[in-house]
């Protein structure tokens, strides 16, 4: 017998002892129906204003937030943000954002996955969650995971209409638009941080030091 | 990791006298305990959410075989390879074999308590694989050759000065004193480790049966790096970590970071499913998931099964007056505090940890804060009963309990004995009404004075009141 059979066998025997032996068929059904229904647990109250709630929570997580009604304005907003902080004005962006007028705003954003040297990474987002001020990013060929991870500054361009109330709503959106989750679903809630030394929170551990959210309709 | 919990009593004496440790532990109180208190109010019905979380864990544990099989099927369908390990040694063997199969020479590792259970790093080093811990706390411990003393804040026992000295010595760089500078230095030293590693090793906070995914929560981003950059990813976790659906795991996520560090959500929550597509620019080509038993299956269907609900948040230790005073190392294995006092004897053998079930005042704080409502004091009490049944208590303890039982069954003698005892102690207490030593109870009075009883016994007062 291999390890798998031994472990599962021990569990089966133990459960037969407590549950009575003849439950296999009903259990398989119970498993299937729970999976099919995937019921939600207790939810926080639905916020009256998703956008306001999202911004409030994102700021609490030390993300920066900018807004514009016109997606073409995104490069100008970003250029101002970077210049004000004396940050480098070149980096990488997701290919889907390559069409924005970066160079007009004085920025050099290469549409490719991030490497170690890249200091600014611009991504989109699958959606965002108002409950905690969190971004949801899906990995993929056109949406590399490194862009939000290796650079010191992560900029996410987000359509405010893609803000949902809770993580449960984000899962529903994922189920609606994709058959199955991609290799990596990454929920990002502000700049990376550590509190390992003397339980003192320090921003910028192994991931970005700062996260800028630019809300702009697609 | 070797289980040295048999040495508990001696360790406690050492830890209580360690002033630096005492100061370090006080920080847990202010950050984690107060942080948790502030942030649980964000959830409108915290108690309802706790009950839902406990029910989710019970649903899995009551039918673990089916949920594990469903998880395996889904994970395999997405290209992950699922391994089963009966013991810690099996995990080490499997990881070593995976490393050999893929020609791995260096591995970058994010925090995994299950790998600490196994002593995986030593096994890999023996096989010629260089392992780099990348969680800041675990990295510090790797440099210092120490074990974690907390499951969430592994290096809570060390202060910033010690870490400054350690970095200056090991990195051969000018000594930094600020916490931010120390973090920056570790980031710069560790970046190449991520970029060059052939294999990433992580734990998994949960396994989602619905999608065959491993879910990892981190704050530093190292968990994302080790599961994104290296060409091989190995996730190691316990068989009990399965959760049915994405909705179920979301309910648990509302509680885990809040209970652990007082955060509404950790910086990163990564849900990892299968390996990369050919066209993808990042992600591992090979994704291995190792499911460890190591004694867990023996708890299924028994009176200790509730312990397997544990989601490793650490709240029970943060709130435990015993942990708060002695820290994690005294417990002698990977898991300290109330959950460790139960898990260590259950997974490692009650004989090897005779003191741990007794290392609790049964004040109940742990059960009040546990996000999955594990009745920790009840489980501790059950372990004590087992010790009694198996004749594992000391002769003195057994004798004194027998004597007490006899007294309790003979009320007139009991009344006389307490009356006499109370008068004696009251006399001995003197002017300050404090007893500095008590025959047979030096364990108590060595560390503190015992307030001498005053006046009448309860029975005497009760009789007097009835007469009035
Ligand atoms: S026993 Fe409860 S409180 Fe303690 S670590 Fe586990 S889940 Fe957290």
XYZ file of C-alpha atoms and ligand atoms in Angstrom:
694
model
C 0.000 0.000 0.000
C 1.349 3.455 -0.795
C 1.221 6.481 1.490
C -1.893 7.849 -0.199
C -3.887 4.693 0.385
C -2.664 4.355 3.931
C -3.579 7.930 4.862
C -6.971 7.859 3.155
C -7.611 4.375 4.582
C -6.947 5.551 8.128
C -9.285 8.497 7.654
C -11.976 6.271 6.121
C -11.805 3.782 8.976
C -11.891 6.486 11.623
C -14.874 8.160 10.009
C -16.749 4.928 9.529
C -16.378 4.422 13.286
C -18.030 7.728 14.108
C -20.430 8.201 11.227
C -21.514 4.611 10.625
C -20.127 2.789 7.615
C -22.786 3.213 4.931
C -22.394 6.864 4.133
C -20.093 6.877 1.142
C -22.767 7.524 -1.487
C -24.589 10.270 0.417
C -21.277 11.916 1.256
C -20.220 12.072 -2.361
C -23.560 13.736 -3.097
C -23.154 16.171 -0.221
C -19.725 17.122 -1.518
C -21.054 17.624 -5.039
C -23.999 19.740 -3.939
C -21.891 21.955 -1.690
C -19.519 22.525 -4.594
C -22.353 23.284 -6.982
C -24.026 25.755 -4.622
C -20.841 27.196 -3.091
C -22.917 29.083 -0.494
C -21.618 32.340 0.960
C -20.822 32.786 4.622
C -21.872 35.837 6.672
C -21.076 38.970 4.676
C -20.287 42.492 5.841
C -23.080 44.973 5.108
C -23.077 46.129 1.482
C -21.495 49.606 1.377
C -23.753 52.418 0.108
C -20.999 53.823 -2.056
C -18.572 51.240 -3.414
C -16.095 53.784 -4.740
C -15.948 55.796 -1.514
C -15.569 52.674 0.586
C -12.840 51.317 -1.710
C -10.857 54.555 -1.578
C -11.171 54.822 2.189
C -9.886 51.269 2.724
C -7.124 51.556 0.114
C -5.788 54.681 1.841
C -5.853 52.860 5.179
C -3.604 50.205 3.632
C -1.117 52.955 2.642
C -1.970 52.825 -1.053
C -2.088 56.166 -2.898
C -5.198 56.934 -4.938
C -5.676 59.253 -7.931
C -8.756 59.681 -10.112
C -9.482 60.880 -13.607
C -12.525 60.736 -15.844
C -10.381 60.200 -18.937
C -8.081 57.205 -19.343
C -5.787 59.199 -21.636
C -4.950 61.396 -18.636
C -3.392 58.467 -16.751
C 0.188 59.070 -18.007
C 0.053 62.763 -17.009
C -1.189 61.878 -13.516
C 1.499 59.236 -13.143
C 4.253 61.537 -14.408
C 3.265 64.160 -11.842
C 3.153 61.554 -9.053
C 6.617 60.187 -9.944
C 8.193 63.616 -10.371
C 6.831 64.896 -7.059
C 8.580 62.003 -5.334
C 11.771 62.115 -7.376
C 11.105 58.620 -8.679
C 12.370 57.224 -11.984
C 10.096 57.878 -14.964
C 10.764 54.661 -16.858
C 9.522 51.155 -16.282
C 7.255 48.481 -17.690
C 3.531 48.122 -18.300
C 1.078 45.386 -19.243
C 0.777 45.108 -23.056
C -2.911 46.092 -22.842
C -1.836 49.513 -21.551
C 0.842 50.091 -24.203
C -1.525 52.338 -26.172
C -1.733 55.077 -23.526
C 0.232 58.257 -24.396
C 3.153 57.549 -22.047
C 5.879 59.333 -24.007
C 3.793 62.503 -24.402
C 3.798 62.678 -20.587
C 7.571 62.175 -20.514
C 7.406 58.536 -19.415
C 9.102 55.496 -20.883
C 6.925 52.440 -20.242
C 8.000 49.244 -21.993
C 5.179 46.765 -22.680
C 6.922 43.648 -21.349
C 7.184 41.577 -18.138
C 9.243 43.150 -15.346
C 12.866 42.334 -14.686
C 14.785 42.955 -11.500
C 16.102 46.372 -12.626
C 12.677 47.800 -13.529
C 11.623 50.356 -10.948
C 8.055 51.159 -12.033
C 5.455 48.560 -13.043
C 2.043 49.543 -14.434
C -0.740 46.964 -14.435
C -4.472 46.857 -14.876
C -6.665 44.873 -12.516
C -9.329 42.230 -12.982
C -11.434 43.964 -10.370
C -11.159 45.533 -6.938
C -12.808 44.856 -3.598
C -14.388 47.678 -1.625
C -14.551 45.764 1.664
C -10.783 45.884 2.162
C -9.428 48.233 -0.532
C -7.901 45.290 -2.373
C -6.925 44.731 -6.025
C -7.501 41.404 -7.754
C -5.020 40.559 -10.511
C -5.055 37.481 -12.727
C -1.811 36.099 -14.104
C -1.544 35.414 -17.823
C 0.554 35.888 -20.925
C -0.675 39.468 -21.339
C -0.873 40.138 -17.617
C 2.469 39.020 -16.145
C 2.571 38.628 -12.363
C 6.082 40.089 -12.069
C 4.903 43.605 -13.031
C 3.137 44.095 -9.715
C 5.886 42.378 -7.746
C 9.482 43.194 -8.714
C 9.414 47.017 -9.197
C 9.614 49.361 -6.214
C 6.558 51.262 -7.426
C 3.425 49.418 -8.526
C 0.820 51.438 -10.395
C -2.564 49.868 -11.068
C -4.980 51.429 -13.523
C -8.463 50.479 -12.451
C -11.886 50.977 -13.979
C -14.053 52.196 -11.062
C -16.974 50.230 -12.513
C -15.008 47.077 -11.695
C -15.170 47.680 -7.951
C -17.240 45.017 -6.215
C -18.378 44.915 -2.604
C -16.734 41.746 -1.271
C -14.342 38.982 -2.285
C -17.345 36.708 -2.860
C -18.504 39.061 -5.637
C -15.039 38.884 -7.165
C -15.261 35.070 -7.295
C -18.632 35.315 -9.033
C -17.140 37.693 -11.572
C -14.288 35.258 -12.154
C -16.680 32.352 -12.600
C -18.759 34.385 -15.047
C -15.881 35.558 -17.200
C -13.545 32.548 -17.024
C -14.171 28.843 -16.723
C -11.484 28.349 -14.119
C -8.990 30.448 -12.164
C -5.722 31.249 -13.957
C -2.382 30.003 -12.613
C -2.232 32.800 -10.077
C -4.940 35.007 -8.642
C -3.203 37.705 -6.633
C -5.054 39.904 -4.209
C -2.948 42.956 -3.463
C -3.665 45.214 -0.502
C -1.160 48.048 -0.486
C 2.644 48.066 -0.488
C 4.501 45.022 0.802
C 5.386 45.226 4.463
C 6.915 43.374 7.367
C 6.525 43.602 11.110
C 9.020 40.881 11.921
C 11.492 43.162 13.702
C 10.013 44.280 17.020
C 6.496 44.028 15.555
C 7.062 47.430 13.954
C 5.379 47.793 10.561
C 7.858 48.734 7.816
C 6.684 49.331 4.244
C 8.605 47.769 1.352
C 9.681 44.271 2.296
C 10.312 42.077 -0.758
C 7.654 43.606 -2.986
C 6.811 47.232 -3.898
C 7.469 50.130 -1.521
C 4.446 52.006 -2.808
C 1.235 51.214 -4.615
C -0.551 53.891 -6.640
C -4.113 53.245 -7.757
C -5.311 55.331 -10.679
C -9.056 55.135 -11.080
C -9.990 55.776 -14.710
C -12.913 54.375 -16.685
C -11.895 51.980 -19.462
C 12.487 19.685 14.198
C 13.463 17.722 17.266
C 10.890 17.611 20.036
C 12.497 18.733 23.297
C 9.284 19.520 25.149
C 10.193 17.021 27.864
C 12.564 19.742 29.107
C 9.698 22.233 29.593
C 9.962 22.827 33.327
C 13.679 23.628 33.246
C 13.214 25.910 30.227
C 10.474 27.870 31.986
C 12.792 28.816 34.840
C 15.387 30.057 32.347
C 12.881 32.018 30.264
C 11.237 33.698 33.259
C 14.622 35.063 34.318
C 15.440 36.374 30.813
C 14.780 40.117 31.015
C 15.306 40.728 27.292
C 12.788 38.061 26.396
C 10.280 39.490 28.840
C 10.547 42.883 27.182
C 10.227 41.390 23.707
C 7.111 39.476 24.691
C 5.413 42.589 25.982
C 5.343 43.887 22.386
C 3.050 41.046 21.343
C 0.570 42.296 23.870
C 0.504 45.834 22.544
C 0.641 45.083 18.799
C -1.190 41.835 18.257
C -3.648 41.734 21.144
C -4.705 45.369 20.834
C -4.526 45.207 17.035
C -6.892 42.271 16.961
C -9.307 43.924 19.359
C -9.460 47.033 17.168
C -10.005 45.232 13.893
C -12.540 42.548 14.794
C -15.110 45.279 15.300
C -15.013 45.810 11.526
C -16.933 42.580 11.129
C -20.524 43.328 11.985
C -21.217 39.899 13.383
C -17.928 38.484 14.527
C -19.458 35.640 16.521
C -21.592 34.529 13.591
C -18.528 34.554 11.341
C -16.584 32.482 13.882
C -19.378 29.923 13.993
C -19.490 29.803 10.203
C -15.718 29.294 10.099
C -15.874 26.462 12.618
C -18.658 24.855 10.572
C -16.588 25.094 7.380
C -13.667 23.373 9.061
C -15.949 20.703 10.536
C -17.562 20.029 7.172
C -14.128 19.158 5.795
C -12.893 17.205 8.796
C -16.073 15.127 9.019
C -15.588 14.042 5.439
C -11.881 14.533 4.955
C -11.393 11.577 2.639
C -13.792 12.942 0.019
C -12.542 16.497 0.190
C -8.910 15.402 -0.109
C -9.732 13.237 -3.100
C -11.657 16.035 -4.762
C -8.785 18.423 -4.161
C -6.292 15.953 -5.597
C -8.409 15.396 -8.681
C -8.817 19.126 -9.387
C -5.179 19.964 -8.708
C -3.983 17.129 -10.922
C -6.346 18.176 -13.717
C -4.614 21.554 -13.726
C -1.142 20.046 -13.965
C -0.022 20.014 -10.337
C 1.519 16.841 -8.951
C 0.109 15.805 -5.579
C 2.310 13.796 -3.203
C 1.240 12.127 0.031
C 3.617 11.932 2.985
C 2.955 9.850 6.082
C 5.805 11.266 8.143
C 8.165 14.221 8.292
C 10.938 12.018 6.928
C 8.748 11.240 3.902
C 8.363 14.961 3.165
C 12.126 15.385 3.240
C 12.609 12.406 0.947
C 9.973 13.630 -1.530
C 11.357 17.176 -1.696
C 14.890 15.850 -2.119
C 13.709 13.605 -4.953
C 11.906 16.496 -6.644
C 15.076 18.572 -6.353
C 17.149 15.795 -7.913
C 14.585 15.222 -10.676
C 14.717 18.863 -11.773
C 18.431 19.391 -11.202
C 17.810 21.885 -8.390
C 20.860 23.405 -6.686
C 19.344 26.351 -4.856
C 15.948 26.817 -3.259
C 14.216 29.943 -1.936
C 11.716 29.286 0.780
C 8.839 31.247 2.249
C 7.607 30.589 5.765
C 6.154 27.140 6.365
C 5.558 25.717 9.820
C 4.996 22.276 8.306
C 8.506 22.364 6.859
C 9.738 23.250 10.358
C 7.944 20.136 11.591
C 10.026 18.176 9.101
C 13.386 19.886 9.573
C 13.387 20.178 5.785
C 16.266 22.635 5.455
C 18.767 20.268 7.046
C 17.641 17.409 4.825
C 18.021 19.523 1.696
C 21.425 20.851 2.709
C 22.528 17.247 3.247
C 21.418 16.488 -0.295
C 23.533 19.355 -1.570
C 20.733 21.895 -2.123
C 21.344 25.391 -0.757
C 18.187 26.689 0.939
C 17.536 30.346 1.619
C 14.755 31.345 3.992
C 13.199 34.539 2.609
C 10.595 35.563 5.163
C 12.468 38.250 7.094
C 11.887 36.572 10.443
C 12.830 33.121 9.201
C 15.882 34.552 7.428
C 17.096 36.097 10.685
C 16.608 32.744 12.411
C 18.465 30.908 9.661
C 21.429 33.284 10.097
C 21.308 32.868 13.880
C 20.742 29.086 13.744
C 17.671 29.394 15.932
C 14.156 27.988 15.861
C 11.009 30.119 15.516
C 9.356 31.077 18.801
C 5.958 32.063 17.378
C 4.008 30.687 14.418
C 3.243 34.127 12.962
C 6.077 36.301 14.313
C 8.911 33.759 14.382
C 11.576 36.133 15.685
C 9.522 37.899 18.355
C 12.109 36.851 20.964
C 14.872 38.978 19.414
C 15.283 42.730 19.651
C 16.518 45.112 16.996
C 20.021 45.422 18.510
C 20.599 41.685 18.283
C 19.444 41.730 14.665
C 21.744 44.694 13.886
C 24.709 42.786 15.288
C 23.755 39.628 13.438
C 23.399 41.387 10.064
C 26.667 43.301 10.514
C 28.481 40.053 11.248
C 26.914 37.881 8.552
C 26.532 40.446 5.759
C 29.900 42.095 6.391
C 28.281 45.497 5.879
C 28.307 48.599 8.117
C 26.034 48.064 11.123
C 22.524 49.487 10.598
C 20.430 50.566 13.538
C 17.036 51.590 12.124
C 14.390 48.957 11.488
C 13.673 50.305 7.986
C 17.395 50.162 7.110
C 17.641 46.597 8.368
C 14.651 45.598 6.255
C 16.150 47.290 3.191
C 19.449 45.460 3.713
C 17.678 42.096 3.956
C 15.698 42.910 0.795
C 18.885 43.660 -1.108
C 20.696 40.584 0.148
C 17.751 38.317 -0.626
C 16.713 39.623 -4.076
C 19.399 37.592 -5.894
C 18.282 34.495 -3.974
C 14.801 34.791 -5.493
C 16.127 35.482 -8.972
C 18.632 32.618 -8.957
C 16.645 29.927 -7.170
C 15.784 26.815 -9.166
C 13.054 25.865 -6.739
C 10.605 27.789 -4.572
C 9.296 26.152 -1.411
C 6.216 27.422 0.378
C 3.543 26.271 2.748
C -0.141 26.626 1.974
C -2.543 28.275 4.387
C -5.425 26.529 2.670
C -6.096 24.112 -0.172
C -9.261 24.830 -2.137
C -10.945 21.587 -3.181
C -13.261 23.275 -5.701
C -10.393 24.536 -7.859
C -7.415 22.426 -6.761
C -5.612 25.587 -5.632
C -3.094 26.285 -2.890
C -3.744 29.575 -1.096
C -0.914 31.519 0.520
C -1.155 34.672 2.602
C 1.927 36.855 3.047
C 2.745 40.440 3.814
C 6.316 40.703 2.593
C 5.735 39.476 -0.948
C 8.314 36.703 -0.573
C 5.537 34.139 -0.855
C 4.662 35.595 -4.261
C 8.311 35.689 -5.366
C 9.107 32.064 -4.504
C 5.952 30.885 -6.278
C 6.440 33.067 -9.370
C 10.126 33.167 -10.290
C 11.701 29.687 -9.815
C 10.942 27.008 -12.412
C 9.836 24.523 -9.741
C 7.390 25.245 -6.920
C 6.835 22.850 -4.032
C 4.013 23.638 -1.593
C 3.995 21.616 1.621
C 1.018 21.505 3.939
C -0.991 19.321 6.308
C -3.798 17.082 5.070
C -6.273 18.993 7.245
C -5.839 22.272 5.343
C -8.470 21.547 2.699
C -11.427 23.905 2.419
C -14.344 23.158 0.075
C -14.949 26.302 -1.974
C -13.621 29.771 -2.761
C -16.516 31.187 -0.707
C -15.555 29.038 2.281
C -11.945 30.125 2.130
C -13.106 33.747 1.938
C -14.974 33.400 5.224
C -11.809 32.016 6.828
C -9.766 34.853 5.326
C -11.987 37.384 7.106
C -10.777 35.891 10.373
C -7.192 34.728 9.810
C -5.271 38.023 9.440
C -7.550 39.817 11.897
C -6.888 37.188 14.543
C -3.202 36.898 13.698
C -1.819 40.413 13.341
C -4.828 42.701 13.592
C -4.929 43.313 9.820
C -8.196 43.354 7.840
C -6.395 41.443 5.116
C -2.778 40.478 4.486
C -0.944 42.386 1.771
C -1.000 39.452 -0.533
C -3.398 36.585 -0.882
C -2.279 34.301 -3.689
C -4.474 31.543 -5.053
C -2.203 29.237 -7.064
C -3.636 26.705 -9.460
C -1.538 24.449 -11.681
C 1.619 25.353 -13.551
C 2.310 27.948 -16.208
C 1.144 27.781 -19.817
C 3.746 27.555 -22.533
C 3.109 31.179 -23.540
C 3.254 32.597 -19.982
C 6.274 34.689 -19.090
C 6.262 33.783 -15.418
C 5.182 31.055 -13.058
C 6.672 27.630 -12.324
C 6.848 24.937 -14.995
C 6.409 22.281 -12.310
C 4.055 22.573 -9.349
C 4.254 19.923 -6.629
C 1.919 19.811 -3.639
C 2.908 17.639 -0.679
C 0.203 16.621 1.799
C 1.617 15.645 5.176
C -0.141 13.421 7.680
C 2.411 13.091 10.531
C -0.199 11.929 13.036
C -3.070 14.161 11.918
C -5.235 11.326 10.570
C -5.153 9.659 13.997
C -7.188 12.588 15.362
C -10.018 12.147 12.855
C -13.196 10.786 14.357
C -11.832 11.020 17.900
C -12.378 13.350 20.833
C -9.473 15.574 19.747
C -10.618 16.106 16.143
C -11.567 19.736 16.838
C -7.857 20.567 17.076
C -7.589 19.985 13.321
C -9.807 23.032 12.710
C -6.782 25.191 13.572
C -5.852 27.779 10.929
C -2.547 28.708 12.625
C -3.386 32.328 13.417
C -1.467 32.462 16.682
C -4.194 34.345 18.580
C -4.311 31.700 21.302
C -0.640 32.192 22.140
C -0.817 35.992 21.908
C -3.568 35.940 24.531
C -2.110 33.179 26.723
C -0.729 34.334 30.095
C 1.681 31.385 30.075
C 3.032 32.082 26.570
C 3.204 35.797 27.375
C 5.611 34.995 30.186
C 7.801 32.248 28.755
C 7.737 32.755 24.961
C 7.701 29.990 22.393
C 11.036 28.215 22.757
C 10.212 26.725 26.149
C 7.500 24.585 24.532
C 10.246 22.636 22.805
C 8.752 22.073 19.351
C 7.345 23.950 16.341
C 3.996 24.898 17.842
C 3.910 26.877 21.106
C 1.149 28.295 23.277
C -2.187 26.595 23.877
C -2.456 25.072 20.381
C 1.075 23.720 20.734
C 0.401 22.326 24.182
C -2.228 20.185 22.491
C -0.674 19.498 19.095
C 2.811 18.612 20.316
C 1.641 15.753 22.561
C -0.921 14.635 19.967
C 1.502 14.509 17.060
C 4.672 13.648 18.960
C 3.416 11.451 21.805
C 2.038 12.347 25.225
C 4.973 10.640 26.968
C 7.425 13.024 25.317
C 5.597 16.156 26.500
C 4.398 15.403 30.021
C 4.309 19.056 31.096
C 2.599 20.654 28.112
C -1.035 19.730 28.882
C -0.442 21.234 32.304
C 1.189 24.409 30.989
C -2.081 26.286 31.182
C -4.081 28.039 33.844
C -7.260 27.083 31.935
C -8.235 30.746 32.085
C -10.060 30.266 28.797
C -8.702 33.308 26.927
C -7.522 31.091 24.054
C -10.955 29.603 23.474
C -12.518 33.068 23.510
C -10.238 34.374 20.744
C -9.836 31.257 18.594
C -11.395 32.153 15.218
C -12.532 28.569 14.593
C -13.889 28.086 18.116
C -11.579 25.277 19.184
C -12.376 24.509 22.845
C -8.681 24.569 23.731
C -9.091 24.355 27.545
C -11.412 21.345 27.165
C -8.870 19.603 24.954
C -6.106 20.337 27.461
C -8.276 18.884 30.198
C -8.854 15.750 28.121
C -5.110 15.339 27.709
C -4.681 15.654 31.473
C -7.299 12.951 31.942
C -5.382 10.724 29.551
C -2.213 11.299 31.552
C -4.074 10.285 34.695
C -5.540 7.158 33.046
C -2.162 6.101 31.775
C -0.603 6.628 35.185
C 1.650 9.333 33.811
C 1.265 11.705 36.736
C 3.940 11.890 39.405
C 3.455 9.807 42.570
C 3.099 12.941 44.621
C 0.388 14.371 42.392
C -1.523 11.078 42.318
C -1.268 10.715 46.085
C -2.375 14.234 46.842
C -5.331 13.901 44.462
C -6.285 10.645 46.189
C -6.031 12.326 49.574
C -8.182 15.203 48.368
C -10.767 12.804 46.921
C -10.995 10.978 50.243
C -11.427 14.250 52.098
C -14.095 15.459 49.710
C -16.047 12.265 50.279
C -15.935 12.730 54.064
C -17.532 16.123 54.708
C -17.065 16.276 58.504
C -13.332 15.575 58.210
C -13.139 18.035 55.309
C -14.754 20.757 57.441
C -12.345 20.124 60.272
C -9.282 20.018 58.018
C -10.119 23.271 56.229
C -10.973 25.001 59.501
C -7.660 23.973 60.983
C -5.723 24.708 57.763
C -7.135 28.179 57.363
C -6.395 29.132 61.007
C -2.836 27.831 60.658
C -2.147 29.707 57.422
C -3.697 32.858 58.781
C -1.375 32.645 61.803
C 1.691 31.951 59.653
C 0.819 34.863 57.372
C 1.705 37.283 60.180
C 1.255 41.014 60.023
C 1.524 41.281 56.194
C -0.916 38.427 55.743
C 1.423 36.872 53.155
C 2.954 33.408 53.051
C 6.468 33.293 51.635
C 6.723 29.518 51.680
C 4.169 26.755 51.783
C 5.257 23.187 52.482
C 4.600 21.090 49.379
C 3.750 24.085 47.225
C 7.147 25.654 46.598
C 6.349 25.688 42.873
C 3.887 28.459 43.648
C 5.615 30.311 46.414
C 9.081 30.433 44.808
C 7.830 32.986 42.328
C 5.265 34.851 44.428
C 3.794 35.184 47.878
C 0.587 33.435 48.757
C -2.019 35.648 50.393
C -2.920 34.142 53.752
C -6.595 33.331 54.216
C -8.434 35.473 56.719
C -11.425 34.904 58.934
C -13.756 31.952 58.551
C -13.973 29.196 55.961
C -16.753 29.273 53.398
C -18.585 26.467 55.167
C -18.479 28.323 58.467
C -19.791 31.486 56.894
C -22.545 29.572 55.126
C -23.654 27.879 58.345
C -23.639 31.168 60.187
C -25.782 32.829 57.517
C -28.275 29.971 57.541
C -28.642 30.337 61.281
C -29.409 34.052 61.052
S -5.931 27.132 17.975
Fe -7.288 28.745 17.230
S -6.356 30.621 18.037
Fe -4.766 29.034 18.176
S -3.622 29.194 16.278
Fe -5.209 27.671 15.917
S -6.895 28.820 15.030
Fe -5.535 30.326 15.958
